[in-house]
Structures are given as C-alpha cells and as structure tokens.
Coordinates of C-alpha atoms in Angstrom, one line a residue:
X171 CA 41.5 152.7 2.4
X172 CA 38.1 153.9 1.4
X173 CA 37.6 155.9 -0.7
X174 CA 36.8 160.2 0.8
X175 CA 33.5 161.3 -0.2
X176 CA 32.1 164.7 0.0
X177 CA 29.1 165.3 2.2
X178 CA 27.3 167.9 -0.2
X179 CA 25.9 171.4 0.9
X180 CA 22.5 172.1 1.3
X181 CA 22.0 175.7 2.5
X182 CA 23.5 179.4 2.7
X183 CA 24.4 178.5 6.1
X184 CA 27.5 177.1 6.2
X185 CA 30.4 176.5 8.6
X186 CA 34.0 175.7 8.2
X187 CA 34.8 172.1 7.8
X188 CA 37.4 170.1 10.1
X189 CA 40.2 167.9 9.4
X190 CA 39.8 164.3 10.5
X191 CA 42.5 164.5 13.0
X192 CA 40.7 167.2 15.4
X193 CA 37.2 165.3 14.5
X194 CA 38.9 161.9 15.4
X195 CA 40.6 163.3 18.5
X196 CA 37.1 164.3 19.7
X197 CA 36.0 161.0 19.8
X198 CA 38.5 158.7 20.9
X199 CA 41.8 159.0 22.4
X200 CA 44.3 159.9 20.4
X201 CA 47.0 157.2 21.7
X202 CA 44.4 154.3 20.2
X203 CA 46.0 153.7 16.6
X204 CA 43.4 151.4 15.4
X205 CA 41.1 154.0 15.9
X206 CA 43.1 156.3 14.1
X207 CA 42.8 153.9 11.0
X208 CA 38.7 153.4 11.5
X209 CA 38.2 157.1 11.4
X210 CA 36.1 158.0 8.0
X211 CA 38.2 161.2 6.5
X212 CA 36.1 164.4 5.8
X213 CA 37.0 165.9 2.6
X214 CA 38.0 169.4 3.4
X215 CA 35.6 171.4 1.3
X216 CA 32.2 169.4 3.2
X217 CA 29.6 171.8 4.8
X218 CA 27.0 171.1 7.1
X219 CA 23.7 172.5 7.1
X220 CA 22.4 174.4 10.1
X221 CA 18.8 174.9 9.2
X222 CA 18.6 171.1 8.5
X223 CA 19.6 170.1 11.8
X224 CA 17.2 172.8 13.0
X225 CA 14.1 171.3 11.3
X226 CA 14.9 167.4 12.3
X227 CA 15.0 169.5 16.2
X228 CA 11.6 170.8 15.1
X229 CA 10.2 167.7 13.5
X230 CA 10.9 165.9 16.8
X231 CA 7.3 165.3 18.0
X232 CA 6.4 166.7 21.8
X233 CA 5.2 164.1 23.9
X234 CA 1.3 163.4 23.9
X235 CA -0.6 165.3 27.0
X236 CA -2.1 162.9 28.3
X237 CA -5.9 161.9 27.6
X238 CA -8.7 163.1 29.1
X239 CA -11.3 160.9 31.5
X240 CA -14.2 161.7 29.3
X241 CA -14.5 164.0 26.0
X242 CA -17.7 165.1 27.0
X243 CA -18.1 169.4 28.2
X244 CA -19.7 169.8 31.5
X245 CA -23.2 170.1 29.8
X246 CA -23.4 167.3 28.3
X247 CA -22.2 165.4 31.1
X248 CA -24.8 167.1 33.3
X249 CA -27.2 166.0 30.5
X250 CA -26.4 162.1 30.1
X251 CA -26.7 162.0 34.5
X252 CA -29.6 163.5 34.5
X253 CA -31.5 160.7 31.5
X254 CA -29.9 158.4 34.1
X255 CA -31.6 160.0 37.0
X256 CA -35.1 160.9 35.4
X257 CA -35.2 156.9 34.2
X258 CA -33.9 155.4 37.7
X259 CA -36.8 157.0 39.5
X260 CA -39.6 154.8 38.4
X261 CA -37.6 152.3 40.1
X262 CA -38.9 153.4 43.7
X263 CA -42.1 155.0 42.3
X264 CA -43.2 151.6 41.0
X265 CA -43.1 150.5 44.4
X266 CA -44.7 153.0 45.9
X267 CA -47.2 154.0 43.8
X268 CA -48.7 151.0 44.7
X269 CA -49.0 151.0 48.3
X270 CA -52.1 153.8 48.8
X271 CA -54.5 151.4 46.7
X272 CA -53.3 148.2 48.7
X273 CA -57.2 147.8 50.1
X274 CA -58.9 149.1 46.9
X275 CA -57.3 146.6 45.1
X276 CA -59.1 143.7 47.4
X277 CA -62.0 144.6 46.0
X278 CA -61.1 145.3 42.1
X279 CA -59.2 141.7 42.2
X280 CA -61.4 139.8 45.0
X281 CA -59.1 138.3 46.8
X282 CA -57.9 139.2 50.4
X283 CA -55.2 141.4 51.9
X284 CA -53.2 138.5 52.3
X285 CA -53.1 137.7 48.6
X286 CA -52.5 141.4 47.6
X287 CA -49.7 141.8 49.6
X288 CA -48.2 138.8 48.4
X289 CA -48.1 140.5 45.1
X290 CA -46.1 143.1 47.0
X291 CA -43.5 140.8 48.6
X292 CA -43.1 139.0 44.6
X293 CA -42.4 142.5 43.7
X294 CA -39.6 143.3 46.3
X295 CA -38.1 139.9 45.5
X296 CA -37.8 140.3 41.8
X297 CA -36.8 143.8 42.3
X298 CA -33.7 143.0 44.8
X299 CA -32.7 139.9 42.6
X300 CA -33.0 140.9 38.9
X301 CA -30.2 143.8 38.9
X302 CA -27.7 141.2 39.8
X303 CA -28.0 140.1 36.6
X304 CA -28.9 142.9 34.4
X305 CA -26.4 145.1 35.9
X306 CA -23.0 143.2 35.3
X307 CA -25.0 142.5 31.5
X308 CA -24.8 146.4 31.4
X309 CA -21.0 145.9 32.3
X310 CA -20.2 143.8 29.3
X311 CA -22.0 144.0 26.4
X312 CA -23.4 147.8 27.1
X313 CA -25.4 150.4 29.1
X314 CA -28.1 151.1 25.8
X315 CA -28.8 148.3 25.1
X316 CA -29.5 147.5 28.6
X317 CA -31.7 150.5 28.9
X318 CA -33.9 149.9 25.9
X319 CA -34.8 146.3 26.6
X320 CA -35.5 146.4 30.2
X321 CA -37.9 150.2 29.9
X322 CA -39.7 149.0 26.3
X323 CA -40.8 146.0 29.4
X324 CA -41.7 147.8 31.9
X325 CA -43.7 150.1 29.3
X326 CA -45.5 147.5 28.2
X327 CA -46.6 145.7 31.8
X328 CA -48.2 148.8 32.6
X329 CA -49.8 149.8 29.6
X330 CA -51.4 146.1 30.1
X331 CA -52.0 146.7 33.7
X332 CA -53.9 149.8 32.9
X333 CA -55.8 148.2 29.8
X334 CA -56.7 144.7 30.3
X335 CA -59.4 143.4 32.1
X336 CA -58.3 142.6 36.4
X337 CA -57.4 139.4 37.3
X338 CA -55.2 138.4 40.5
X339 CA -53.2 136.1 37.8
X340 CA -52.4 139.0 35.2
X341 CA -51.5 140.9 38.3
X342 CA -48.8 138.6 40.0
X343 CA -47.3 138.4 36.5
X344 CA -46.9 141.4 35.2
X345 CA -46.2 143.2 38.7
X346 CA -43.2 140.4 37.8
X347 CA -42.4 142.1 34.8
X348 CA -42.6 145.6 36.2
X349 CA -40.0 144.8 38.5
X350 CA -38.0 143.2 35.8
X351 CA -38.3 146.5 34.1
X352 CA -37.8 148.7 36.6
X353 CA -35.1 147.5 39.3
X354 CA -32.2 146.9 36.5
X355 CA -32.5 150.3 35.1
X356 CA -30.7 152.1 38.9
X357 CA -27.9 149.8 38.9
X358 CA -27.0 150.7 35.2
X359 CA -27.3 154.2 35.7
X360 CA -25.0 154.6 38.6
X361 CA -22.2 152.6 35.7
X362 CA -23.5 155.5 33.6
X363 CA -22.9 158.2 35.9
X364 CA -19.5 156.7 36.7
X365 CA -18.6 155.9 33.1
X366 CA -18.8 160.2 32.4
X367 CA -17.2 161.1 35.6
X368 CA -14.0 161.9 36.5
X369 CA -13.4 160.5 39.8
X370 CA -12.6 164.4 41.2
X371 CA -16.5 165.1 40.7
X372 CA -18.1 161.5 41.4
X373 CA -19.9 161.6 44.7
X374 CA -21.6 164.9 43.5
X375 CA -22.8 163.6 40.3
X376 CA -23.7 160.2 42.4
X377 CA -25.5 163.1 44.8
X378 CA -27.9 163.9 41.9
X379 CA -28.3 160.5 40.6
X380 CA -29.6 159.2 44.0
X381 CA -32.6 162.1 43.7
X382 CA -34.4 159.1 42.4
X383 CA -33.9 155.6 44.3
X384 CA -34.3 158.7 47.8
X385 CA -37.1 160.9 46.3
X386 CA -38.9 157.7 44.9
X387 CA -41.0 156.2 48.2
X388 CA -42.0 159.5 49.2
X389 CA -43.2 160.8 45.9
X390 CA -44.9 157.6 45.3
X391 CA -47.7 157.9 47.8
X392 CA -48.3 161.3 47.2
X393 CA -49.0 160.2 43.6
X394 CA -50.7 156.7 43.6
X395 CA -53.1 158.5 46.8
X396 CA -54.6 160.6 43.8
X397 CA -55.9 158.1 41.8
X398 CA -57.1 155.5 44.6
X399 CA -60.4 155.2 43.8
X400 CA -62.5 152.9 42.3
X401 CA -62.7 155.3 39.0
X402 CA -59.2 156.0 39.1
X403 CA -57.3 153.2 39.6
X404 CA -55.5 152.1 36.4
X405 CA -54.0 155.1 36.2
X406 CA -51.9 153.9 38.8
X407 CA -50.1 152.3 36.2
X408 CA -51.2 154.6 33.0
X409 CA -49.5 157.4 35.0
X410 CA -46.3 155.1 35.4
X411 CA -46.4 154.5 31.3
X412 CA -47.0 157.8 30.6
X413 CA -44.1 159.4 32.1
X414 CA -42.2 156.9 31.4
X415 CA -42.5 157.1 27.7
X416 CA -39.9 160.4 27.3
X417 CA -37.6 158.9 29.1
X418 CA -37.5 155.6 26.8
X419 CA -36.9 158.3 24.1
X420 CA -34.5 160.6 25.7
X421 CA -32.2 156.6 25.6
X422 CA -33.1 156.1 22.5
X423 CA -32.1 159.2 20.3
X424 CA -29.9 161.5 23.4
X425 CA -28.3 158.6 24.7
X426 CA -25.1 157.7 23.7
X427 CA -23.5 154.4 24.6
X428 CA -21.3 154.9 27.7
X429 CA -19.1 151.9 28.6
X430 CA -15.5 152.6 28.8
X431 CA -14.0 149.3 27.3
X432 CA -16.4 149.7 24.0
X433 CA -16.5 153.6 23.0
X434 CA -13.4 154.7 26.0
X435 CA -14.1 157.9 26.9
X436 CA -16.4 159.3 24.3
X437 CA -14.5 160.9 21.7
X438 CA -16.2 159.3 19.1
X439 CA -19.7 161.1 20.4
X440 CA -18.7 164.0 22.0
X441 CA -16.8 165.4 18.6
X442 CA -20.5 165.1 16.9
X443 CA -22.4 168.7 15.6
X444 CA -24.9 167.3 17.5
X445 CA -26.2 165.4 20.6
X446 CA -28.2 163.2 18.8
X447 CA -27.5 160.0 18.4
X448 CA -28.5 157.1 16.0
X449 CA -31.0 154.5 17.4
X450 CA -29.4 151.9 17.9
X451 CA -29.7 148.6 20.5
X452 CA -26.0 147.0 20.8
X453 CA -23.2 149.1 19.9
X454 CA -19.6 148.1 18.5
X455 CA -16.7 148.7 19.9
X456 CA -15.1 151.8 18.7
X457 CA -11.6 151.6 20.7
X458 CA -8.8 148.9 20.1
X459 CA -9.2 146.4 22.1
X460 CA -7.5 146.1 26.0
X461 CA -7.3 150.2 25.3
X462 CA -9.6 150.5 28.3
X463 CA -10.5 147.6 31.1
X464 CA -13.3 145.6 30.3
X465 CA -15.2 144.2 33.0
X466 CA -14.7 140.8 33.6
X467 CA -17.8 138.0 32.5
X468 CA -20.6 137.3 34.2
X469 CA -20.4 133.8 36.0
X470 CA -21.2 132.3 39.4
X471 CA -17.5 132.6 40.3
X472 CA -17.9 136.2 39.7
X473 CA -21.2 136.7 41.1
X474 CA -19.8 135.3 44.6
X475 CA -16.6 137.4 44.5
X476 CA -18.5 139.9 44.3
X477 CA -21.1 139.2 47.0
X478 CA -17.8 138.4 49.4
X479 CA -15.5 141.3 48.8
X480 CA -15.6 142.4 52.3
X481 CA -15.2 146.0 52.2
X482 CA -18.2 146.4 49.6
X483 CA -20.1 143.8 51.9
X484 CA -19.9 145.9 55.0
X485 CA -20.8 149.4 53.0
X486 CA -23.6 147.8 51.1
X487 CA -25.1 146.4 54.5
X488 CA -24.6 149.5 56.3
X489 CA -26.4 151.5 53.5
X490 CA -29.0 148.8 53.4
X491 CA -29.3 149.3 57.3
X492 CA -30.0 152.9 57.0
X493 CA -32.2 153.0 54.4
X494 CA -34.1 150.2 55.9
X495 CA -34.4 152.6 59.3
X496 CA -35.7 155.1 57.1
X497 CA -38.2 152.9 55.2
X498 CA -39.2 152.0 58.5
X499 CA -40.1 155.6 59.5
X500 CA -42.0 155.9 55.9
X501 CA -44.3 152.7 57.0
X502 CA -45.3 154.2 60.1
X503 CA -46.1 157.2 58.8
X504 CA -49.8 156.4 58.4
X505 CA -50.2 154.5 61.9
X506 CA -48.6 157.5 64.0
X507 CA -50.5 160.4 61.6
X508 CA -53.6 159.3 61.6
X509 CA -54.1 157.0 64.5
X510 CA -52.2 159.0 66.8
X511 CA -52.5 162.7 65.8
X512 CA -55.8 162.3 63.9
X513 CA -54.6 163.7 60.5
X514 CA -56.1 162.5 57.3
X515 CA -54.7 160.2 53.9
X516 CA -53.6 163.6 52.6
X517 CA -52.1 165.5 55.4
X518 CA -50.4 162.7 55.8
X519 CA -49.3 162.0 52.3
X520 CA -47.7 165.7 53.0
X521 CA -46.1 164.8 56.0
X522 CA -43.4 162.8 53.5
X523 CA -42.3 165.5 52.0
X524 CA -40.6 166.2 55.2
X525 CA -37.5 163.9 54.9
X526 CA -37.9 164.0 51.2
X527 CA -36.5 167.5 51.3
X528 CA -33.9 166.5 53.9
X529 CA -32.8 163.8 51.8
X530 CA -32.8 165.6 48.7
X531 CA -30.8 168.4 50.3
X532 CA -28.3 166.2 52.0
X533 CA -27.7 164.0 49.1
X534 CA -26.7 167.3 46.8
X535 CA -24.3 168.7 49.7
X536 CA -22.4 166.1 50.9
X537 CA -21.4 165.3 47.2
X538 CA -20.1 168.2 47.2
X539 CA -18.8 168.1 50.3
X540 CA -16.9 164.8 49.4
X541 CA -15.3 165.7 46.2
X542 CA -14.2 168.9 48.0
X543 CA -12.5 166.5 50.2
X544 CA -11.0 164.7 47.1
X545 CA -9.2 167.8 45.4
X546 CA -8.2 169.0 48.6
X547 CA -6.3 165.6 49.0
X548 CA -5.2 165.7 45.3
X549 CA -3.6 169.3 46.3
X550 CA -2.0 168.7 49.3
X551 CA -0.6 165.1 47.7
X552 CA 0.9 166.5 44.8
X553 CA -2.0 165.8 42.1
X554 CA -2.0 161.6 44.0
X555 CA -5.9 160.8 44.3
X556 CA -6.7 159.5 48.0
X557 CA -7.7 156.4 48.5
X558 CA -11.0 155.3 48.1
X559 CA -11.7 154.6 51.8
X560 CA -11.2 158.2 52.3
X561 CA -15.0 158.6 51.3
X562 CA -16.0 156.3 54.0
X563 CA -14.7 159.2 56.9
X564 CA -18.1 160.9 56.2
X565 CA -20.3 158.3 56.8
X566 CA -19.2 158.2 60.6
X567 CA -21.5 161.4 61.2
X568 CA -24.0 160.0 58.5
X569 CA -24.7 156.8 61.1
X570 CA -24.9 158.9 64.5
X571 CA -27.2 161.6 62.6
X572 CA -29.4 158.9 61.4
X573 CA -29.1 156.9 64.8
X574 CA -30.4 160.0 66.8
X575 CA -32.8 160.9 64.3
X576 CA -34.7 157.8 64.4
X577 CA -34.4 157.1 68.8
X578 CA -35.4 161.0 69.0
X579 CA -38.4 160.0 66.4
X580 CA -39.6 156.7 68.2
X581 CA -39.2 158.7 71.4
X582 CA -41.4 161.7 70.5
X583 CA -44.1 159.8 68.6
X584 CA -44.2 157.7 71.8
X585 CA -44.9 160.6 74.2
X586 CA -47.4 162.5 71.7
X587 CA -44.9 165.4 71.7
X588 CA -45.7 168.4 69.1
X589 CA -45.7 167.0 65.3
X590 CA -43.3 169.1 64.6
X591 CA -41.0 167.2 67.0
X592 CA -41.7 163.9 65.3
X593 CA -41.7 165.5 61.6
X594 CA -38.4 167.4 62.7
X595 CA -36.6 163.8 63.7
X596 CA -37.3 161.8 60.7
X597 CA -35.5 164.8 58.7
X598 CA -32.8 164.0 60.6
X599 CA -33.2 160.4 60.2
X600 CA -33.2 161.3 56.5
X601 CA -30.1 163.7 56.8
X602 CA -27.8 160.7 58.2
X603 CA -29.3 158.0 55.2
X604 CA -29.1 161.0 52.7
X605 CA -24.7 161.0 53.6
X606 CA -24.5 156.9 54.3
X607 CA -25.9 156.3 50.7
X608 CA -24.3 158.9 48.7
X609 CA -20.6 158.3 50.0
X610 CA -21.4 154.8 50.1
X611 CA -22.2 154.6 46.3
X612 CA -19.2 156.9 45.6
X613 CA -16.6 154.1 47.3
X614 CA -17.9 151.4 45.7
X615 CA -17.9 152.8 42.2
X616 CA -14.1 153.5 43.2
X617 CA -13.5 150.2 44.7
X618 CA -13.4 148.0 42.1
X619 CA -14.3 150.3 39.2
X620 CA -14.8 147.8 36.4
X621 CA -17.8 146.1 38.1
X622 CA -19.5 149.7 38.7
X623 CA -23.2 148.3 37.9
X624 CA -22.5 145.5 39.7
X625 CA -21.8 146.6 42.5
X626 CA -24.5 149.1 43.0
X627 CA -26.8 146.4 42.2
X628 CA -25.5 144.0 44.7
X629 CA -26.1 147.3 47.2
X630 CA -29.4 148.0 46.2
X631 CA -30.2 143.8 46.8
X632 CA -29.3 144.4 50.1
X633 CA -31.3 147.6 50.8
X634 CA -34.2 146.1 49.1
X635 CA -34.3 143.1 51.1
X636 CA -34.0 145.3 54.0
X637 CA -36.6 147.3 53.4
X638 CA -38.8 143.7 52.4
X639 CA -38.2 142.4 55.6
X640 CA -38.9 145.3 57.9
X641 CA -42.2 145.8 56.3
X642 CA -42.9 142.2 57.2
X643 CA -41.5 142.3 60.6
X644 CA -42.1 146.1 61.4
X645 CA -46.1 145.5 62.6
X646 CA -45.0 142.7 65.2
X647 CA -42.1 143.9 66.1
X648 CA -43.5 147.7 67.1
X649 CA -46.6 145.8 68.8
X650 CA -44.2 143.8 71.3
X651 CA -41.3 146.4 72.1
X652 CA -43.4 149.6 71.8
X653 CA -42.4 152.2 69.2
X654 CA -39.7 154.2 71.6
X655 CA -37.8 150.8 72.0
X656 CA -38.3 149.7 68.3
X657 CA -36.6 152.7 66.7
X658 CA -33.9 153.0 69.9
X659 CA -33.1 149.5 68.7
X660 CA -33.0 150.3 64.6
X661 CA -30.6 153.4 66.1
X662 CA -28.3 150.9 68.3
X663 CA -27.7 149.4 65.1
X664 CA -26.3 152.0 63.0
X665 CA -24.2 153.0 66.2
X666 CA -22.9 149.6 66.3
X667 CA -21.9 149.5 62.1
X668 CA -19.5 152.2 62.7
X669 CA -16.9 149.4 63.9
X670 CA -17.7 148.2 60.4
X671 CA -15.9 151.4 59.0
X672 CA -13.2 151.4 61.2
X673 CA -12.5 148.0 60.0
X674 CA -12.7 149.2 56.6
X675 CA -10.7 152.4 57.2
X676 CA -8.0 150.6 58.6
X677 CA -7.6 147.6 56.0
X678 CA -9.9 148.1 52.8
X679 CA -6.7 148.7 50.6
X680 CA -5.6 145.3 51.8
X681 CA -8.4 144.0 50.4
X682 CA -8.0 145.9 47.6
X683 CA -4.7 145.4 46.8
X684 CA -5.4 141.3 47.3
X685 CA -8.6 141.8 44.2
X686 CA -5.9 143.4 41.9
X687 CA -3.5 140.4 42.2
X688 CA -5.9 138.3 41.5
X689 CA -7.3 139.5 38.8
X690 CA -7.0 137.7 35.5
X691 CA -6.5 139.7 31.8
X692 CA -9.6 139.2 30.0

C-alpha cells in the first residue's frame, strides 16, 4: 500500500481532519471494495487551509465585458465625421462651381459650347467611374492613405488650372484629374463614418456626412457666380485649392487611420494624450490578424458581385432616381427664374438655397429619426439589432414626398403660379431626396458591411450617371412634353420604385443570408 503522507498546514484556519472511511464513503458507494482499496488514506493530523481555497476563488478571473465598437468618446468621433464631411464636399462643388462660367469659358478657351460642355460630360464620367476603384482600395489597404493621394491630386489640378496659361487641351486633362481627385474622396468617407460608428447611431452620423455630396450643387453656383468674369475666372479653381488645403492637413496630422481589419476599433489612437497623429501615408496593421473582417480583394469577380447584389441595386437606383429628379429641378432653375419670372443670375443663384435648407434639415432629422427607430427595436427585442431592411420603411414617405414635390413643382412653374409656390415645391422635392439618400446610405453600410466604400461608391455611380444623363436629356425632353408632364413623369417614377422596397422588405435578408454563405475566409 502506499505509503500515508501528510498534507501540511498552511494557516491559523484550520478544520478537523476526517478519516478515510467517511471521505471514501462520500465518494463512492460503500459496497464497491475495490474502491475501498483505491482510496488514498488521510493522515489524521492533515489540515486544510481556508484562506487558500478562498484566494484560488478570488484569483479566478471574471469573464471579459465584452469590447467596445469603437474606443473613440463622442467628441472625437464627432470630430473624425466631420474631416470626412468638410473633405467630401468639394466633391459636388467641383462640379458645380463650374457650371456659372460655362459661356465665359467659350471665350477664355475659344472653342464652342459644344466643346466646353464636353469637358463637363468627361467630368461626370470620370467622376461616376473612378470611386469604384478607389473606394474598395480604401477597403483594403486603408482610408489615409487613400485620402492623401487622391486630395494632394486634386490640389495640384487646380492650382495648375488657376496658374497656367488656357488651353482647351490642359483643360480636358486636368478637369480629368480633378475628378480623379475629387469623386473617390465621398465613397471613403462614408467607410470612415461607418468605421467610428456603432450601428445604434449610423444614419445620424450618415445625416451629417451627406451635408456635403446634398449641400454641394447648390453651394456651388452661388460660389463660382462670383468669380464669373473675365477678371475673375481662375479663381474658380484657386478658390477650390484654397479651401481645400486645411482639409488635406486636418488628414494629415488629425486623421487617424480608420479601417477596422488594420487598427480594430481604435484603441491604439484613442488611448493617445493627444489627437494628433503622426504623418503618415500607409499604415500597419496594429490588430492580429482575422481579429476583425477584412474586406475581401478587389477583382472583377468582386466588382460584379457587387454591381448585382440585388437589394443594394434597387436602393442605389432609387437613390440615384431621386437625386437625379432633384438635379433636374437645380438645372431648370435658371430657365424658369429668369425666362419665366424675370429674376436675375443672383436672385436666382438665391433661389437654391431653398432646397438646400430643406435638404440640409431633412438629412439631420431623419438620422435621427432612424436610429430612434433602431434603439427602440433593440429595446423592445431584448438588446437584438433589427434588421437592416428595417431602415428602408422610411424611404416609403421619402419617394411620395419627393414624387409630389416635383409634379406640384412642374405644375406650378407651368401655370406661372406665385414663386413662392414653385420655391415651396422643390423644398419638398428636396425633403423626399433628403430621407431616400440618408436611409439609403445607412442600409447599405449595414448590408454588407465589409464593402462599406464600395458600396457607396457603386451608389454614387449610379446617381452620378443619373444626374449626367438628365442634364443631357432634360432640354429635349422638357421642349417635347412641356415642363408639367416632364416632372409628373420624373414623379411617376419614384411612385413606381416603391414596389422596389416592398421587394426588398419582404426578401433582402434572403439575399443577405445567400452573400454570407458564400463568402470565402480571406
């Protein structure tokens, strides 16, 4: 038999030891005589410590709470979306800007309308293409990095603009590379915005993002009318650089890289003294990898996937439908103002801060109003986020607003009611794009969240192209069906893409569901 050894005393605390028959019978039956035998005998005089089996209790680690969505306080999450906003806007400014000096420019360059506005349509086709590509480069190898190369070119094409002597060849190219610059930086700023966000507070924070890409074509005119002149003119694009300029600065040093699968949710940053940041073009990854999803690569495949997920097709068409209405409204504004109602370039250039404000205001609220919507859900479903298609119930009322805004505007304009009647509809016009847009970028940055840039880029392709085509169609078009009928028919529409969303209401999870299976670990 082995031999009995003492289990030695530790502490004060002690208890009286048992016998090995009473310890054996508590563990197996006593009618089991092998048992008996395989019992290890306690040596009568053995203690056992209390306050040691305390402190292994206490030693016992708690289980971790779980990790936050971002480390970053409200502040500085206010602060990050708002670089991402003030650098998105010259996006839709660029555009814009350019449109009050389209016949001054005839004469500085020589050449005829035609040719000019061919420099606009290379413009809107660069712009609607390039973020397809930039953006899912934002997705992968980071947002900085992005930022930095694609602003230091669109500072440089307008400094040269502004500078160098005018030719119609130095202006096709480097309205090229303004677009370059300029249409890749909205895409990565909506990944930004949703890289910092909890999903809880997304659509506002999406709300405040979209200031620029809505306030940008109506703040444009009002800026390039100032300096259409033959005096003026380059600073058309020196004002672009200019501003621009503390914005390529607020990336570089207040910045911090944002994408989840290299830095996760910001720890790294956010537990700095400070909210500077080292200059820097590509960052490292900081967090082990497969710690956080990374987006999958770039590659045709991809590309097309993207293009054909259904539920983002039908959102990103809708939204490209509305804003297009609304563009639509913003090209006529000159024709019905002036022609019509006799006002001049700069009563009408204030007439667009009419639906600016409407958008502005309707863009803030009904984030607001949709992330209300998601707590409440959260609340009611035992902390269980809802579904992403429950953003798309408020776009219903966002495509009958716009619808009626833009019949009632065609309408009024038509029958040289009060200007207040016509100024009055395209706010509501604005109102309905202003809830399509925001709830619409919300979904998709839900949808398939690892393709965030992406996405919104492949949105803003469609919108852009929209918006291309009805200014090529929209002179035509109004002269044949009148402009009642033209914007009853742009209003028919939107009515008619709310099957879209019942479609999408009732199977988008399928679809969903369907892109998760299929996805392949990186």
């Amino acid at each position: 038999m082995p031999e009995e050894k003492d289990v030695p005393a530790t502490g004060s605390s002690n208890v009286d030891s048992v016998n090995s028959p009473p310890a054996q019978s508590s563990f197996v039956d006593n009618n089991d005589s092998s048992a008996h035998s395989s019992i290890l005998k306690v040596d009568e005089n053995a203690t056992v410590n209390i306050e040691s089996v305390r402190d292994v209790e206490q030693a016992t680690p708690p289980i971790a709470p779980r990790e936050p969505y971002t480390a970053y306080t409200e502040s500085r999450q206010m602060f990050i979306v708002l670089i991402a906003t003030f650098v998105g806007i010259f996006a839709p400014i660029c555009g814009a800007v350019y449109l009050p000096s389209l016949i001054l420019f005839q004469d500085i360059f020589h050449v005829s309308g035609q040719v000019i506005n061919a420099t606009v349509s290379v413009y809107s086709a660069i712009f609607a293409v390039t973020p397809l590509f930039g953006a899912p480069a934002s997705d992968y190898v980071g947002r900085k990095g992005v930022y930095l190369i694609t602003l230091f070119i669109f500072l440089v094409s307008n400094t040269l603009l502004a500078a160098v002597p005018p030719t119609i060849g130095g202006l096709f190219v480097l309205r090229i590379f303004q677009a370059i610059g300029a249409s890749v930086v909205t895409s990565v700023g909506a990944g930004t915005v949703a890289d910092v966000t909890e999903p809880s507070k997304r659509a506002s924070r999406m709300g405040i993002f979209l200031l620029g890409p809505n306030l940008g074509p109506v703040l444009g005119p009002l800026i390039g009318g100032q300096f259409s002149t033959p005096g003026l003119w380059r600073w058309v694009f020196g004002f672009l650089s200019i501003a621009c300029f503390p914005g390529y600065l607020a990336v570089l040093f207040f910045l911090p890289e944002t994408l989840r699968s290299l830095v996760g949710n910001g720890s790294y940053f956010a537990n700095s003294s400070t909210w500077l940041v080292k200059p820097r073009l590509w960052q490292k990854q900081i967090v082990p990898k497969g710690a956080y999803p990374k987006p999958p690569r770039l590659t045709l495949k991809r590309v097309f996937t993207l293009l054909t997920f259904v539920p983002n097709l039908i959102v990103s068409v809708g939204s490209g439908l509305q804003f297009s209405g609304l563009y639509c409204i913003y090209i006529s504004f000159p024709r019905v103002w002036q022609q019509r109602y006799g006002w001049s370039g700069s009563e009408t250039g204030y007439a667009y801060l009419v639906p600016a404000v409407f958008l502005l205001v309707s863009s803030l609220l009904v984030g607001r109003v949709s992330d209300m919507m998601f707590r409440r859900y959260k609340t009611k479903h035992d902390g269980q986020s809802p579904p992403p298609e429950r953003r798309i119930d408020i776009q219903f009322w966002g495509y009958l607003v716009g619808a009626a805004g833009k019949i009632m505007f065609g309408w009024f304009v038509y029958n040289s009611f009060h200007p207040v009647a016509g100024l009055a509809a395209s706010a509501v016009a604005a109102v309905g794009t202003g809830l399509v847009m925001v709830t619409s970028t919300a979904y998709q940055t839900e949808c398939q969240p690892g393709a965030t840039a992406s996405l919104v880029a492949l949105a803003g392709l469609l919108r852009n192209l929209g918006s291309a085509i009805s200014a090529a169609i929209i002179d035509n078009v109004m002269r044949r069906l009148g402009i009642g009928w033209f914007f009853t028919g742009l209003g028919l529409l939107d009515v008619v893409w709310t099957f879209g969303l019942v479609y999408i209401r009732l199977r988008g999870h399928t679809y969903r569901k369907s892109e998760t299976n299929n996805a392949k670990p990186q």
